[in-house]
Tab-separated table of C-alpha atoms in Angstrom:
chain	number	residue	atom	x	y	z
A	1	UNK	CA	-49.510	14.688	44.058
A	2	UNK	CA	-48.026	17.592	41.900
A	3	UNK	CA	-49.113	15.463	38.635
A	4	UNK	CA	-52.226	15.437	39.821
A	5	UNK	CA	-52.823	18.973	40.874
A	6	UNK	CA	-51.362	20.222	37.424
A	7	UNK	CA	-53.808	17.647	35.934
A	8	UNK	CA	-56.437	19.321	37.413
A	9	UNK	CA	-55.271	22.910	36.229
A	10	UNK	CA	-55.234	22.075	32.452
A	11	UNK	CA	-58.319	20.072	32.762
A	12	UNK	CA	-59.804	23.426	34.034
A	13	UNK	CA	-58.193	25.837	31.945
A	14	UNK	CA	-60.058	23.908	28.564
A	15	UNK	CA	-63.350	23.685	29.598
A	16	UNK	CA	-62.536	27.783	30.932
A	17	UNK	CA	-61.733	28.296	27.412
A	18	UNK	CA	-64.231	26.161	25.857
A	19	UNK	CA	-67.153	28.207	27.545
A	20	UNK	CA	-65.832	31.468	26.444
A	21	UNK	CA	-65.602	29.810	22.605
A	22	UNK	CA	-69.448	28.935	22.838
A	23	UNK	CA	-70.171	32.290	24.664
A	24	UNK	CA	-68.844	34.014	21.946
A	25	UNK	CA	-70.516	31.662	19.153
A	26	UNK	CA	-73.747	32.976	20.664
A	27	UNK	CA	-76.006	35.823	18.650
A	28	UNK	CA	-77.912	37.554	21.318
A	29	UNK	CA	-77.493	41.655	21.372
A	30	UNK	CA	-77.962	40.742	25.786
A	31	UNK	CA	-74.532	38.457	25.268
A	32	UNK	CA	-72.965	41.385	23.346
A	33	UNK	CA	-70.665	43.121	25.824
A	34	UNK	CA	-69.831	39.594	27.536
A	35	UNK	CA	-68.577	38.610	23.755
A	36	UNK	CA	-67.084	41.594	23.339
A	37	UNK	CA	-65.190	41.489	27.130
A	38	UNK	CA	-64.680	37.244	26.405
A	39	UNK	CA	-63.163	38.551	22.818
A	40	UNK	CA	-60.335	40.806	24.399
A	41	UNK	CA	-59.548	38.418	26.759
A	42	UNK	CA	-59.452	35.382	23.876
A	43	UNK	CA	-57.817	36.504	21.097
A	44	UNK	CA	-54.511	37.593	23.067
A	45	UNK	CA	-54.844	33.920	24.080
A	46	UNK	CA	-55.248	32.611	20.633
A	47	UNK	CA	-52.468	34.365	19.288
A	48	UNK	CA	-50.110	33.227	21.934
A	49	UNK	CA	-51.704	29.834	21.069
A	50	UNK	CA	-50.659	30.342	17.398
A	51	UNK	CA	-46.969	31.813	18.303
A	52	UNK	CA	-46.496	28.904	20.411
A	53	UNK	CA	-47.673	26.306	17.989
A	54	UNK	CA	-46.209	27.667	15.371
A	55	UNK	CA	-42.554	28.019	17.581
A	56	UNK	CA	-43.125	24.328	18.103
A	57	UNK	CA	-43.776	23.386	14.547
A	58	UNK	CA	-40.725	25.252	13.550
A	59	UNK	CA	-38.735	23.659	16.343
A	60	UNK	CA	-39.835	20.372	15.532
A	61	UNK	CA	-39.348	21.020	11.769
A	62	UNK	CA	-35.577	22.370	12.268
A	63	UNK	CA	-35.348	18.921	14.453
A	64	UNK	CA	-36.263	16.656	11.808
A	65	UNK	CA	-33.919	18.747	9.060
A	66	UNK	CA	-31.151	18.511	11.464
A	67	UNK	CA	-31.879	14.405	11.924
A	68	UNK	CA	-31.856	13.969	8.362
A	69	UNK	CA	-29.070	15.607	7.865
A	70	UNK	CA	-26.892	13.917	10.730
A	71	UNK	CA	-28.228	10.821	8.857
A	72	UNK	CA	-27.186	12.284	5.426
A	73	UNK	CA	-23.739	13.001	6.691
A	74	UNK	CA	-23.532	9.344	8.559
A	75	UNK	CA	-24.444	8.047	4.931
A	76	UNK	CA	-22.115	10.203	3.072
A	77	UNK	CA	-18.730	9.394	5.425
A	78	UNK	CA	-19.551	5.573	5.142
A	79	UNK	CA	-19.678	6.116	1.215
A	80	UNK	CA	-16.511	8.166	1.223
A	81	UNK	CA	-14.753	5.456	3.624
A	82	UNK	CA	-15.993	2.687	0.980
A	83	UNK	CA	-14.556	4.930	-1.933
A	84	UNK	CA	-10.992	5.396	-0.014
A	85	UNK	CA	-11.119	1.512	0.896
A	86	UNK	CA	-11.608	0.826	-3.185
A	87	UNK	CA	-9.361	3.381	-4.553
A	88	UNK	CA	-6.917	1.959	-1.828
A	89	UNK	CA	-7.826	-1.772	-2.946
A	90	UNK	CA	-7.330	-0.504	-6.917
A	91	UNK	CA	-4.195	0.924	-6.404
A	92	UNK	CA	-2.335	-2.273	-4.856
A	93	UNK	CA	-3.929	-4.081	-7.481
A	94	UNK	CA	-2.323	-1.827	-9.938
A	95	UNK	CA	1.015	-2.130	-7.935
A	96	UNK	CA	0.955	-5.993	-7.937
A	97	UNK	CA	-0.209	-5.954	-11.958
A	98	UNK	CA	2.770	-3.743	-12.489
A	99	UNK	CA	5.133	-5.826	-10.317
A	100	UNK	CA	4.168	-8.759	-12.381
A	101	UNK	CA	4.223	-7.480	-15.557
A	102	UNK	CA	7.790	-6.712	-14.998
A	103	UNK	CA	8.438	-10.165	-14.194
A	104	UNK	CA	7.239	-11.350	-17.171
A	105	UNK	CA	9.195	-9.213	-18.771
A	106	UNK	CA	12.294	-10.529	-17.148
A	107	UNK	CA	10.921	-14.172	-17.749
A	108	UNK	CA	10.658	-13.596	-21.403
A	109	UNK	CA	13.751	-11.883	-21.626
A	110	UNK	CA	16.105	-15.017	-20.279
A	111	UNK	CA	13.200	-18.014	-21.939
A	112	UNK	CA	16.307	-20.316	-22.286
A	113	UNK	CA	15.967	-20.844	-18.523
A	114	UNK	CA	13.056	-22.500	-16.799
A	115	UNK	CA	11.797	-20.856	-13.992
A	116	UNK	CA	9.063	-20.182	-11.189
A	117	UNK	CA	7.388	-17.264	-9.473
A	118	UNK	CA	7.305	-17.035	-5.835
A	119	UNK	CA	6.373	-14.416	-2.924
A	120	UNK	CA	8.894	-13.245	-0.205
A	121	UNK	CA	7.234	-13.792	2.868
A	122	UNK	CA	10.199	-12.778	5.362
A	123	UNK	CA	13.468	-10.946	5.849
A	124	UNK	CA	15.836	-10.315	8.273
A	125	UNK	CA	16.012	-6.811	10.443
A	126	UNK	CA	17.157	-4.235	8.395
A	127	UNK	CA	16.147	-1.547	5.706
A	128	UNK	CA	17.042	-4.230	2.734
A	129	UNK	CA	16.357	-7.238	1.371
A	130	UNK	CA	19.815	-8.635	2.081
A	131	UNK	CA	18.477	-12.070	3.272
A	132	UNK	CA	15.052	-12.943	2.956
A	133	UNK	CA	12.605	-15.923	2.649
A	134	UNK	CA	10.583	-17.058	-0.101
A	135	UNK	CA	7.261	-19.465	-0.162
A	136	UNK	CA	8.724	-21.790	-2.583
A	137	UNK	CA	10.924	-24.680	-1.997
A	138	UNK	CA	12.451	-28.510	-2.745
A	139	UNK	CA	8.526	-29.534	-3.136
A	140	UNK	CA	8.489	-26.790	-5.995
A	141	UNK	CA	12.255	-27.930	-7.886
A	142	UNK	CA	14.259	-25.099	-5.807
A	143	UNK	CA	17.637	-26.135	-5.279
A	144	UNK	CA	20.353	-24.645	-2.944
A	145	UNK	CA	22.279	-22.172	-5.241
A	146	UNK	CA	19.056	-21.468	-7.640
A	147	UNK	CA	19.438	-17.681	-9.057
A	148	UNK	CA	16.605	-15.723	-8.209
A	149	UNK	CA	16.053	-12.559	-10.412
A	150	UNK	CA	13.858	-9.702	-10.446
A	151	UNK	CA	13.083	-6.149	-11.263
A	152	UNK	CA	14.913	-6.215	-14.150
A	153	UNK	CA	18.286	-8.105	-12.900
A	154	UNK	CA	20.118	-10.610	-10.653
A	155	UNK	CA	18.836	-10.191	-6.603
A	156	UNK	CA	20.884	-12.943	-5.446
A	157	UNK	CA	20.833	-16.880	-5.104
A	158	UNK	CA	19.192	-19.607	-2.402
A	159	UNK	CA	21.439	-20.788	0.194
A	160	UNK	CA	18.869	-23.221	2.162
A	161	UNK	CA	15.768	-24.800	0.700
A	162	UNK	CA	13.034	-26.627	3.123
A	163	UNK	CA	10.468	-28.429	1.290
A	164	UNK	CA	7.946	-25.161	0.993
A	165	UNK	CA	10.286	-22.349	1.333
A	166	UNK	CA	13.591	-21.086	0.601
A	167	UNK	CA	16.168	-18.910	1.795
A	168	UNK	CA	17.744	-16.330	-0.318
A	169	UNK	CA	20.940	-13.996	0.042
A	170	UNK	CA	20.909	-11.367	-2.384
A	171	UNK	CA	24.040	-9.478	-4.136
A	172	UNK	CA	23.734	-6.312	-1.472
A	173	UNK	CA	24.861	-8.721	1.187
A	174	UNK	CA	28.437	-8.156	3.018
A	175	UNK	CA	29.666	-11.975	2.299
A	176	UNK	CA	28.171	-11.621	-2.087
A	177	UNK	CA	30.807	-11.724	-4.213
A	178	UNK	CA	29.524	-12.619	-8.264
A	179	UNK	CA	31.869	-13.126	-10.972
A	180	UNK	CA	30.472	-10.530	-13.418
A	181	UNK	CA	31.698	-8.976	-16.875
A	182	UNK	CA	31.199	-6.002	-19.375
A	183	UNK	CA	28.471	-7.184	-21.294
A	184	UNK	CA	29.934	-5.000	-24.289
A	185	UNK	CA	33.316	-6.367	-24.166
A	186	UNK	CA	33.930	-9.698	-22.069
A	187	UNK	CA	35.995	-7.960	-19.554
A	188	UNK	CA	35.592	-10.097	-16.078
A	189	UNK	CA	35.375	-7.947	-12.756
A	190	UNK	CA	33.862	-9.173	-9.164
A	191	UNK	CA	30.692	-7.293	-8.037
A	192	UNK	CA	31.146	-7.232	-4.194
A	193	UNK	CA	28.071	-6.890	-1.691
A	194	UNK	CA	28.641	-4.128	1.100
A	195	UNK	CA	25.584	-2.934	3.081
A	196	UNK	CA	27.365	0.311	4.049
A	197	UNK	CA	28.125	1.397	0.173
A	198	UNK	CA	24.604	0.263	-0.754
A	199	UNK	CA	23.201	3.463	1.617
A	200	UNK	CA	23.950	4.767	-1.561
A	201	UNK	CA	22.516	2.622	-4.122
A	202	UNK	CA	25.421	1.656	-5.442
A	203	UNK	CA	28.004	-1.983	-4.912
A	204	UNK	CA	31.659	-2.286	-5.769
A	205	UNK	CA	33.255	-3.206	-8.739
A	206	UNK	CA	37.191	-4.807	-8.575
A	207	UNK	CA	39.906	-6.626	-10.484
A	208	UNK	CA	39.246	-5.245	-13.792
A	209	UNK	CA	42.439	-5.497	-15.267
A	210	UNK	CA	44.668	-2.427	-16.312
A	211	UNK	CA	43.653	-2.847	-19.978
A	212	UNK	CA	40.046	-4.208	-19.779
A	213	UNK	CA	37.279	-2.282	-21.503
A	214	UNK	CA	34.917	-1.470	-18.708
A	215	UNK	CA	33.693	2.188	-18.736
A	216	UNK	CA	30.882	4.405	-16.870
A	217	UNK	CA	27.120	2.476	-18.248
A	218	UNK	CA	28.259	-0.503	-18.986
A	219	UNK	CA	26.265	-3.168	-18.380
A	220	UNK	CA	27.339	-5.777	-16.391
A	221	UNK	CA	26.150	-9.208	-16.183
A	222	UNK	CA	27.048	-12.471	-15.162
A	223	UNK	CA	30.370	-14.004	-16.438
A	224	UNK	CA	30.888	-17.130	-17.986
A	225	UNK	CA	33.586	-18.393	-15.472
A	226	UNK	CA	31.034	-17.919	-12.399
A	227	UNK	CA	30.800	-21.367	-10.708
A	228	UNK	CA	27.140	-20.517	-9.193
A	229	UNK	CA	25.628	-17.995	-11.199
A	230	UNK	CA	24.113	-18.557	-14.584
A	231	UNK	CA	25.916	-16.468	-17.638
A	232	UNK	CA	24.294	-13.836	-19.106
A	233	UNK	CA	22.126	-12.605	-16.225
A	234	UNK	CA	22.046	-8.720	-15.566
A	235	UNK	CA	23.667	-7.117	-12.719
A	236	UNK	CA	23.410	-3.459	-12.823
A	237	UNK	CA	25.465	-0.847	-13.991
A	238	UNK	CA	29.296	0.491	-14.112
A	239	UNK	CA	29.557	3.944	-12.931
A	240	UNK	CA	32.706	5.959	-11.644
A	241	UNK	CA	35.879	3.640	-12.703
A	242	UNK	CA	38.824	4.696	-12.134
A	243	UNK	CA	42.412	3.118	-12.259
A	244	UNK	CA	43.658	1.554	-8.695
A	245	UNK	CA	46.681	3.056	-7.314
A	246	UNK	CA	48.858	0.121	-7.992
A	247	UNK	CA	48.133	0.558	-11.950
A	248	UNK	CA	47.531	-3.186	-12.479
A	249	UNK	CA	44.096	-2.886	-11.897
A	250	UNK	CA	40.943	-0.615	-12.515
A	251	UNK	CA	37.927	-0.610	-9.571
A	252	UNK	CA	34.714	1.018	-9.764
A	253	UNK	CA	31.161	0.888	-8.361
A	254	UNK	CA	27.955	-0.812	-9.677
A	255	UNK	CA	24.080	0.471	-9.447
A	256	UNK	CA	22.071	-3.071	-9.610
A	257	UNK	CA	19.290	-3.185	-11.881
A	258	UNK	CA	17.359	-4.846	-9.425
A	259	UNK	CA	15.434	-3.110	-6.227
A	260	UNK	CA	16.159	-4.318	-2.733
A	261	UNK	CA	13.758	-2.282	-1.070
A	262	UNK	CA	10.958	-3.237	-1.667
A	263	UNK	CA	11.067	-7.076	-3.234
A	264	UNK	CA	7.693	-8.684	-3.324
A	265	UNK	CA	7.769	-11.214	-6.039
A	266	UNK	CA	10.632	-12.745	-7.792
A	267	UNK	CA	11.463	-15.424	-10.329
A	268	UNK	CA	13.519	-18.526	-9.257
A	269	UNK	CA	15.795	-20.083	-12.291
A	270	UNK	CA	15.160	-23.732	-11.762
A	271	UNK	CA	18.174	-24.385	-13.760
A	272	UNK	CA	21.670	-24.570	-11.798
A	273	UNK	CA	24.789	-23.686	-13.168
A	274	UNK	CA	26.710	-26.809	-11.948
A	275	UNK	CA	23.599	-28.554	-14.613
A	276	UNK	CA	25.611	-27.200	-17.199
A	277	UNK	CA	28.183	-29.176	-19.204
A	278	UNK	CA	30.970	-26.800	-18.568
A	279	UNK	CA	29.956	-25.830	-15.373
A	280	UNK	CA	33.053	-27.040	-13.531
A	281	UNK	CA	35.642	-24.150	-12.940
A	282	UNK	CA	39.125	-24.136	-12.160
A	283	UNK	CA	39.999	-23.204	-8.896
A	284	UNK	CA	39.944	-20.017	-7.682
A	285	UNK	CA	37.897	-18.173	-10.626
A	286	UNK	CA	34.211	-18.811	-9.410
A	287	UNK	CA	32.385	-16.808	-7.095
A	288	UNK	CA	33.372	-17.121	-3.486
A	289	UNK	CA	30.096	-17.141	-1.114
């Protein structure tokens, strides 16, 4: 009922103005003060007319700007999220190409060995890579006591193998103990694992004897006598040796060349030390695991 009556009202209110527009289109001297009186009354009308349009026009105007612009700015943040996804995707890339450049590094740097690349895909609790899991196994040629190597040195060496993984415990572990020597000299040692001194970044280095030539830098590697690790392979490096207090024996600490914080991709040596001619030790001078 209100719709209709206000229907009604602007249906009058045109044909009201219409009829003053044609009285005022009309020449006559008679219709002069009517056009004049119909002209005061109009043109206060018009202008309001013309305010009001043109305050709609601007509104709707400022509208449409302020659309396109929310639209602009939806467009622009879904570019700039594209543009942080790639330059996110890019850098990883150039992580990984990194990562793997280093490994081929380390694979041409010990060619006399054969070996294959594979991905840790698990670890056990912790801050380190003291244990961890890799996605190659038996199917591949891994073999329990396999070195594994990366970034730059000796991580540590399989101790189970299932046909398409393998477990590996790495040097940093509590129970690692390598046979290892000055790579300058020939001096033996033992590089012992210990998860508390590794807060550090460093391992421990023992039974250097009194008069063997193992100073701060050295690096260590590998000895020949180790009954499970390969000769030759890096280890890290000597730093703070000292003389024990018995004086038969010097005792230091060792900073590994390889990282066991963040391991990604290593190299297993397919190779096995007890593959080796002279591979069988004498009691008691191999590595004990």
């Amino acid at each position: 009922m209100e719709s209709r009556r206000s229907k009604y009202i602007l249906v009058g209110l045109s044909i009201f103005c219409l009829l003053l527009i044609v009285v005022t289109s009309f020449r006559d001297s008679f219709l002069e003060p009517l056009r004049t009186g119909v002209g005061y009354f109009l043109i206060p009308v018009q202008s309001g007319v013309n305010r009001a349009g043109t305050l709609i026009y601007n509104e709707i105007t400022d509208y449409s700007r302020f659309k396109g612009a929310v639209e602009e700015n939806r467009r622009l943040h879904e570019q700039i999220d594209g543009l942080v996804e790639e330059n996110s995707r890019l850098q990883a890339e150039q992580f990984e190409l990194q990562r793997l450049r280093e490994l081929y590094q380390l694979d041409q740097e010990y060619q006399q060995y054969e070996k294959i690349g594979a991905r840790v895909i698990a670890k056990d609790s912790g801050a380190w890579f003291q244990v961890f899991r890799i996605n190659k196994g038996s199917a591949d040629g891994v073999r329990v006591d396999a070195n594994v190597i990366a970034g730059g040195g000796l991580v540590g060496i399989v101790t189970d193998v299932g046909a398409n993984y393998a477990t590996v415990r790495s040097i940093i572990d509590d129970v690692s103990r390598v046979s290892g020597m000055a790579q300058q000299s020939g001096d033996t040692c033992f590089v012992e694992g210990d998860l508390t001194l590794f807060s550090e970044g460093r391992l421990r280095i023992s039974k250097i004897t009194k008069d063997g030539d193992v100073k701060d830098g050295d690096r260590i590697v590998t000895s020949n006598i180790s009954s499970k690790y390969l000769p030759g392979l890096l280890i890290g490096y000597a730093t703070d040796i000292t003389t024990d207090s018995t004086r038969l024996t010097k005792s230091g600490y060792l900073v590994p060349a390889a990282s066991f914080h963040n391991l990604q991709e290593v190299l297993v040596i397919l190779e096995l030390k007890e593959d080796e001619a002279d591979g069988e030790m004498p009691l008691g001078l191999g590595d004990q695991e």
